[in-house]
PDB file of C-alpha atoms in Angstrom:
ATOM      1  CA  UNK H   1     167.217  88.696 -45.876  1.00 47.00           C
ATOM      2  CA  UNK H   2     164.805  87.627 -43.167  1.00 47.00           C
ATOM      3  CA  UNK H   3     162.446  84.590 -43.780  1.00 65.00           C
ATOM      4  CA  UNK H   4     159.511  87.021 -43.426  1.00 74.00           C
ATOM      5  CA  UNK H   5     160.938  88.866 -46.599  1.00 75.00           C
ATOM      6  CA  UNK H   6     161.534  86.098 -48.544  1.00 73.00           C
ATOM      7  CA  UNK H   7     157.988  85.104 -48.194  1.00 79.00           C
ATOM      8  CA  UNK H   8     156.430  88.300 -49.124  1.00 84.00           C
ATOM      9  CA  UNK H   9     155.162  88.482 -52.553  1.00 89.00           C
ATOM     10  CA  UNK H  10     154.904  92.062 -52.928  1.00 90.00           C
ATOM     11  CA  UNK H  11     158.870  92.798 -52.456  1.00 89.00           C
ATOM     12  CA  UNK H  12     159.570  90.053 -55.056  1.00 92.00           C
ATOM     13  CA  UNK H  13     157.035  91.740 -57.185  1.00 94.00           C
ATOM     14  CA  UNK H  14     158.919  94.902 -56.852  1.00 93.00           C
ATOM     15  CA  UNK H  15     162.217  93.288 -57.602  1.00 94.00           C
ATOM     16  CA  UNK H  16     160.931  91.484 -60.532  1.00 96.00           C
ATOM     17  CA  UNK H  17     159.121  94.699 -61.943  1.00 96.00           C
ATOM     18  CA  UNK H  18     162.330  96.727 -61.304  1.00 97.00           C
ATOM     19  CA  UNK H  19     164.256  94.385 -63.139  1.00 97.00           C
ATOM     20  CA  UNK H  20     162.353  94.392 -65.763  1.00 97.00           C
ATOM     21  CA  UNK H  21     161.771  98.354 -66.029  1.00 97.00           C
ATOM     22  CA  UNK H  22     165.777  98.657 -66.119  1.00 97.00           C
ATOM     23  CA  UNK H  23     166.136  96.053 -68.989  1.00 97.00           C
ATOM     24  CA  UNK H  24     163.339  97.992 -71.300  1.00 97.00           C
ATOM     25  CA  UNK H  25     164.922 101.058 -70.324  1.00 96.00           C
ATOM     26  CA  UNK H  26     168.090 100.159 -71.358  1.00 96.00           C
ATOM     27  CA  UNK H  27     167.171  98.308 -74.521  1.00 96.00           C
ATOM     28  CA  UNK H  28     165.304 101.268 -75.540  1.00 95.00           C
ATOM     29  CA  UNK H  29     167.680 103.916 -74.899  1.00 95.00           C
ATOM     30  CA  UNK H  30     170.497 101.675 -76.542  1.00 95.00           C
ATOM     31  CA  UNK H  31     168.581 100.651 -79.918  1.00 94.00           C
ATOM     32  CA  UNK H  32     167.563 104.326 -80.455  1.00 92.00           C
ATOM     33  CA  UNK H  33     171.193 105.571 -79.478  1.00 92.00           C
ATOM     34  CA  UNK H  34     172.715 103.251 -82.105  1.00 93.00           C
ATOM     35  CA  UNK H  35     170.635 104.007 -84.919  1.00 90.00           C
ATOM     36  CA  UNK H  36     170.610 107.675 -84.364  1.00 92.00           C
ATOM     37  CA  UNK H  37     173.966 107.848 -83.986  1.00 91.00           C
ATOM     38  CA  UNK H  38     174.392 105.157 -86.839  1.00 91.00           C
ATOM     39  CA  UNK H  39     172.624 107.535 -89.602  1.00 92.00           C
ATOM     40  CA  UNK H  40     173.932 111.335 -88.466  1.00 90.00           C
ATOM     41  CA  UNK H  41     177.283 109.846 -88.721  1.00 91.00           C
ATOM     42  CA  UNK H  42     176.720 108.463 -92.385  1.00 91.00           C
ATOM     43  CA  UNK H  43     174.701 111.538 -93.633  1.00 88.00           C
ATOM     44  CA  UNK H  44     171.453 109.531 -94.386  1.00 88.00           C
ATOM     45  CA  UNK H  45     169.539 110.753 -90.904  1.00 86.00           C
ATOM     46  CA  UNK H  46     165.920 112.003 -91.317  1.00 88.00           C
ATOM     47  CA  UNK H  47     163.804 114.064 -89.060  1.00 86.00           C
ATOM     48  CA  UNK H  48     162.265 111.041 -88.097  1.00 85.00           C
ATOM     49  CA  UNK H  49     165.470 109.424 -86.994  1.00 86.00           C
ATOM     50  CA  UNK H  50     166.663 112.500 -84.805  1.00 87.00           C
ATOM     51  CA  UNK H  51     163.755 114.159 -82.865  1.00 89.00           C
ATOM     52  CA  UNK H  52     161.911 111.028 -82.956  1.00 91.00           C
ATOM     53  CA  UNK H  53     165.013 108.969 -81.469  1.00 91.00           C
ATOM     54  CA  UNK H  54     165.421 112.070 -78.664  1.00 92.00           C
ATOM     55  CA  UNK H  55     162.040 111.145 -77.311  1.00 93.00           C
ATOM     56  CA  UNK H  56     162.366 107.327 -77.343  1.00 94.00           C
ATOM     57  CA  UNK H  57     165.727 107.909 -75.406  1.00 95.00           C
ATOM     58  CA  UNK H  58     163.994 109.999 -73.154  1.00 96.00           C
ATOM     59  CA  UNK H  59     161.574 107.569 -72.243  1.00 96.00           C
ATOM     60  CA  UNK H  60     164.034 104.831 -72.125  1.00 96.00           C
ATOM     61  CA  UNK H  61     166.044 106.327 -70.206  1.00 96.00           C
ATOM     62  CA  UNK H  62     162.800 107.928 -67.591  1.00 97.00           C
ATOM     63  CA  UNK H  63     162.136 103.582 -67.398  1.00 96.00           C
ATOM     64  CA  UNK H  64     165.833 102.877 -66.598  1.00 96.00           C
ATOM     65  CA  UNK H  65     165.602 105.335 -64.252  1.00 97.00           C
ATOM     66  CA  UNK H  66     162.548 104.333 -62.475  1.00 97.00           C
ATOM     67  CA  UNK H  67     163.671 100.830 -62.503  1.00 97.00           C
ATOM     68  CA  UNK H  68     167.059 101.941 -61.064  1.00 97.00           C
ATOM     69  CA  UNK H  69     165.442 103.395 -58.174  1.00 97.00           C
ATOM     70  CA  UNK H  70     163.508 100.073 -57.600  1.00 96.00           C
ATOM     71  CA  UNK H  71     166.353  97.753 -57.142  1.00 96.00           C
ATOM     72  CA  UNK H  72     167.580 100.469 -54.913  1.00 96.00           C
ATOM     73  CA  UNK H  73     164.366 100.570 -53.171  1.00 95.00           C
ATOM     74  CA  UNK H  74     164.559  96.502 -53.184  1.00 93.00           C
ATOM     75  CA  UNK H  75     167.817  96.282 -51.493  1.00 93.00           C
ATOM     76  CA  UNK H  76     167.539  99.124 -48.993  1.00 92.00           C
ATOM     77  CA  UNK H  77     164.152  97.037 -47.836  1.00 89.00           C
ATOM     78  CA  UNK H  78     166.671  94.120 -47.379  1.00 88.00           C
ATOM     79  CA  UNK H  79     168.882  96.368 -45.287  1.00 87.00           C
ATOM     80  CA  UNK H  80     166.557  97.459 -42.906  1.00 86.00           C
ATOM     81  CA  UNK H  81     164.261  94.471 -42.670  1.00 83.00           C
ATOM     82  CA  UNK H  82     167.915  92.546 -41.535  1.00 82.00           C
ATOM     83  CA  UNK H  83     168.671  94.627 -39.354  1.00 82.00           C
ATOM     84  CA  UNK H  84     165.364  94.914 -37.514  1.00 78.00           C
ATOM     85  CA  UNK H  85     164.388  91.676 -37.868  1.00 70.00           C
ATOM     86  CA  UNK H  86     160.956  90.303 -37.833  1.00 63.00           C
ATOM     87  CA  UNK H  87     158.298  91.431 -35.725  1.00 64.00           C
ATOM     88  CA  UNK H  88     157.744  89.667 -32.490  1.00 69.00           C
ATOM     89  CA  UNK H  89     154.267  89.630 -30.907  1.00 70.00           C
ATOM     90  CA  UNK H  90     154.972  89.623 -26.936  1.00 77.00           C
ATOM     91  CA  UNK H  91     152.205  87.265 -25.171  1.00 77.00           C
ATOM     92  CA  UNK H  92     149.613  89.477 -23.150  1.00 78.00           C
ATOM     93  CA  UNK H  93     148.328  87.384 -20.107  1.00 76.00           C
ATOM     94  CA  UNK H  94     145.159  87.192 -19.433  1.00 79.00           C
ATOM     95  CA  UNK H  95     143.452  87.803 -16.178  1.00 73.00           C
ATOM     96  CA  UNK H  96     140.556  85.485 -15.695  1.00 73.00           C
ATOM     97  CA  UNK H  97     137.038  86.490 -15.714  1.00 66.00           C
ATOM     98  CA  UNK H  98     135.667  86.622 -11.820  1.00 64.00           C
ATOM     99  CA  UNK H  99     131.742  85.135 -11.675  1.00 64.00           C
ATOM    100  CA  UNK H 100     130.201  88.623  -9.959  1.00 60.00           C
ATOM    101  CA  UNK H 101     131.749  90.137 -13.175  1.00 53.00           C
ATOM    102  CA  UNK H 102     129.045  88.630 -15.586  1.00 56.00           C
ATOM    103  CA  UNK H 103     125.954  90.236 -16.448  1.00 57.00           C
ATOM    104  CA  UNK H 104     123.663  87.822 -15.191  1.00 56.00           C
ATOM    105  CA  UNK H 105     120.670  90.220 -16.854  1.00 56.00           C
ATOM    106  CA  UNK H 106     121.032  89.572 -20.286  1.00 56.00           C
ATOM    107  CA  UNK H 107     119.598  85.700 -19.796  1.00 53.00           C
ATOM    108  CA  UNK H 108     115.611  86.651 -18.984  1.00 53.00           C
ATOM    109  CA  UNK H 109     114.501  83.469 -19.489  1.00 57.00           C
ATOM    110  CA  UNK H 110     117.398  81.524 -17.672  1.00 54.00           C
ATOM    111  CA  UNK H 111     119.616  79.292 -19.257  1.00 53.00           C
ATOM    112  CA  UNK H 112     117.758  75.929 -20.561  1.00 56.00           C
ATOM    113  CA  UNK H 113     120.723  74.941 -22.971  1.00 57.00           C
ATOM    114  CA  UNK H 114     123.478  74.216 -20.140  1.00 62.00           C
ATOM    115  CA  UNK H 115     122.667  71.581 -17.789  1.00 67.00           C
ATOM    116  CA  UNK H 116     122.875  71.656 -14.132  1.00 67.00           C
ATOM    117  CA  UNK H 117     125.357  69.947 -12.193  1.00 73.00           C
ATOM    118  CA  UNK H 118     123.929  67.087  -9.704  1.00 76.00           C
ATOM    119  CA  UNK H 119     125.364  68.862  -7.170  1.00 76.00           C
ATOM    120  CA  UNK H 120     123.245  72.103  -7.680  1.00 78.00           C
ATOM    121  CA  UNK H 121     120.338  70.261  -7.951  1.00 79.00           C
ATOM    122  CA  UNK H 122     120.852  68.142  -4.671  1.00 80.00           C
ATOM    123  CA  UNK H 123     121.395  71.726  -2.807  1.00 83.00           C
ATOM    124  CA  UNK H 124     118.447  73.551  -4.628  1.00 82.00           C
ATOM    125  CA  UNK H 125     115.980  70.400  -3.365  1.00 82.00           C
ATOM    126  CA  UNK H 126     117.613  70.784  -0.400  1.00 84.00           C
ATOM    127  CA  UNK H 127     116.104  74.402  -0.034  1.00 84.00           C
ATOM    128  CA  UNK H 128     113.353  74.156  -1.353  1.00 81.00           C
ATOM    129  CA  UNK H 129     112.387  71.091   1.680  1.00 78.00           C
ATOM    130  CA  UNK H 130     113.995  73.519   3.990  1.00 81.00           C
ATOM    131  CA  UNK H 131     111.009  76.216   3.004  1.00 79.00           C
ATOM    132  CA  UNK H 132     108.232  73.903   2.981  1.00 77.00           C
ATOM    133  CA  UNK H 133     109.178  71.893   6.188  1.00 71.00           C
ATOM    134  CA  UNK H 134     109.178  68.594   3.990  1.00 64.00           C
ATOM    135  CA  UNK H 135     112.134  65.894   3.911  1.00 60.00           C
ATOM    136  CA  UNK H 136     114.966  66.212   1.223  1.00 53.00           C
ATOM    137  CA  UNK H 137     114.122  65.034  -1.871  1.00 50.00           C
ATOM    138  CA  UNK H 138     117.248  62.583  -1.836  1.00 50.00           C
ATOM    139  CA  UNK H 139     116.313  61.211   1.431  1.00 50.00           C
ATOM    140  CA  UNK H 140     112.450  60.755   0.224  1.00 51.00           C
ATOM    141  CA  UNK H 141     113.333  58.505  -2.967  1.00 52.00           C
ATOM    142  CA  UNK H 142     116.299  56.815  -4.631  1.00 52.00           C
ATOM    143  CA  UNK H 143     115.028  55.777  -7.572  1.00 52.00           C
ATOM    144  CA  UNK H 144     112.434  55.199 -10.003  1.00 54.00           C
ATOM    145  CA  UNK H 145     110.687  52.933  -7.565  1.00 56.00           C
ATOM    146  CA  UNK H 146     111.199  55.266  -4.546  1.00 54.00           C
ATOM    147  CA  UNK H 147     113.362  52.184  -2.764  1.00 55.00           C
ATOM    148  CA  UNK H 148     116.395  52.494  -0.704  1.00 56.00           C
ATOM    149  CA  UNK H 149     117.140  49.293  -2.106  1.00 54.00           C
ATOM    150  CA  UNK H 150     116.666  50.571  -5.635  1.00 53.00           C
ATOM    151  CA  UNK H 151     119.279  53.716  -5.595  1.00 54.00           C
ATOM    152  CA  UNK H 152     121.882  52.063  -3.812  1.00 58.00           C
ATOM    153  CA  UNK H 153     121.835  48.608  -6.003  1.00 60.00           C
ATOM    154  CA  UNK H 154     121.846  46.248  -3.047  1.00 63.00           C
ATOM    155  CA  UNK H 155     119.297  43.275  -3.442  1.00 60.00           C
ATOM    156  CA  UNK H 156     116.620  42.741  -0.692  1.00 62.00           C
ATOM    157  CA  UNK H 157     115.554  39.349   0.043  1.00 58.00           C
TER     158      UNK H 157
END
């Protein structure tokens, strides 16, 4: 049997259920059996005994029947998951997402919870100087202070 048999709970359900269906079966069938059989032979059988005992061994013998067929069941589930095997999931690869892809509509408001890198912000005050004829905002100030000296850490005496 495979591992992923042995794991499943539901065959060993079966099994045990199966198992246990045959065993009732057959203790049912062979208790009525013997005591039918025990009291026509010595003369003392009652209705009771005889068409009473038919049914019980009926129904015994309907649960040994049914419990037969689920060991059968059991071990023809065996057979087959062997010889298939267990399922194997083959890995699908995944193309990557291209940026003109996204729907850049859904976000009306822009997107205030991710941050922008430095470098986007150095090229959008770049532009935006570019329109209105000013200096870059990089060259105008360095720092809090608005010092060369400031932005690049150097000490001026």
């Amino acid at each position: 049997m495979t591992r992923v048999l042995n794991r499943s709970i539901p065959f060993w359900i079966l099994l045990a259920a199966s198992i246990a269906l045959v065993a009732a079966g057959l203790l049912t069938v062979l208790d009525h059996l013997g005591t039918m059989t025990a009291t026509l032979k010595d003369g003392s059988a009652t209705g009771l005994e005889v068409y009473g005992g038919q049914s019980w061994i009926v129904l015994g013998a309907a649960l040994l029947g049914a419990g037969a067929l689920g060991v059968l069941l059991t071990l023809a589930l065996a057979v087959v998951s062997s010889l298939l095997g267990a399922a194997t999931a083959k890995p699908v690869d995944i193309a990557p997402l291209a940026f003109d892809d996204i729907d850049q509509d859904d976000d009306t408001e822009g997107a205030l919870d991710a941050p922008a890198a430095p470098h986007e912000i150095a090229q959008e005050q770049q532009e935006r100087a570019e329109e209105t004829g000013d200096e870059p905002a990089e060259e105008s100030q360095k720092g809090s202070s608005g010092s060369t000296a400031t932005a690049t850490k150097i000490s001026v005496k």
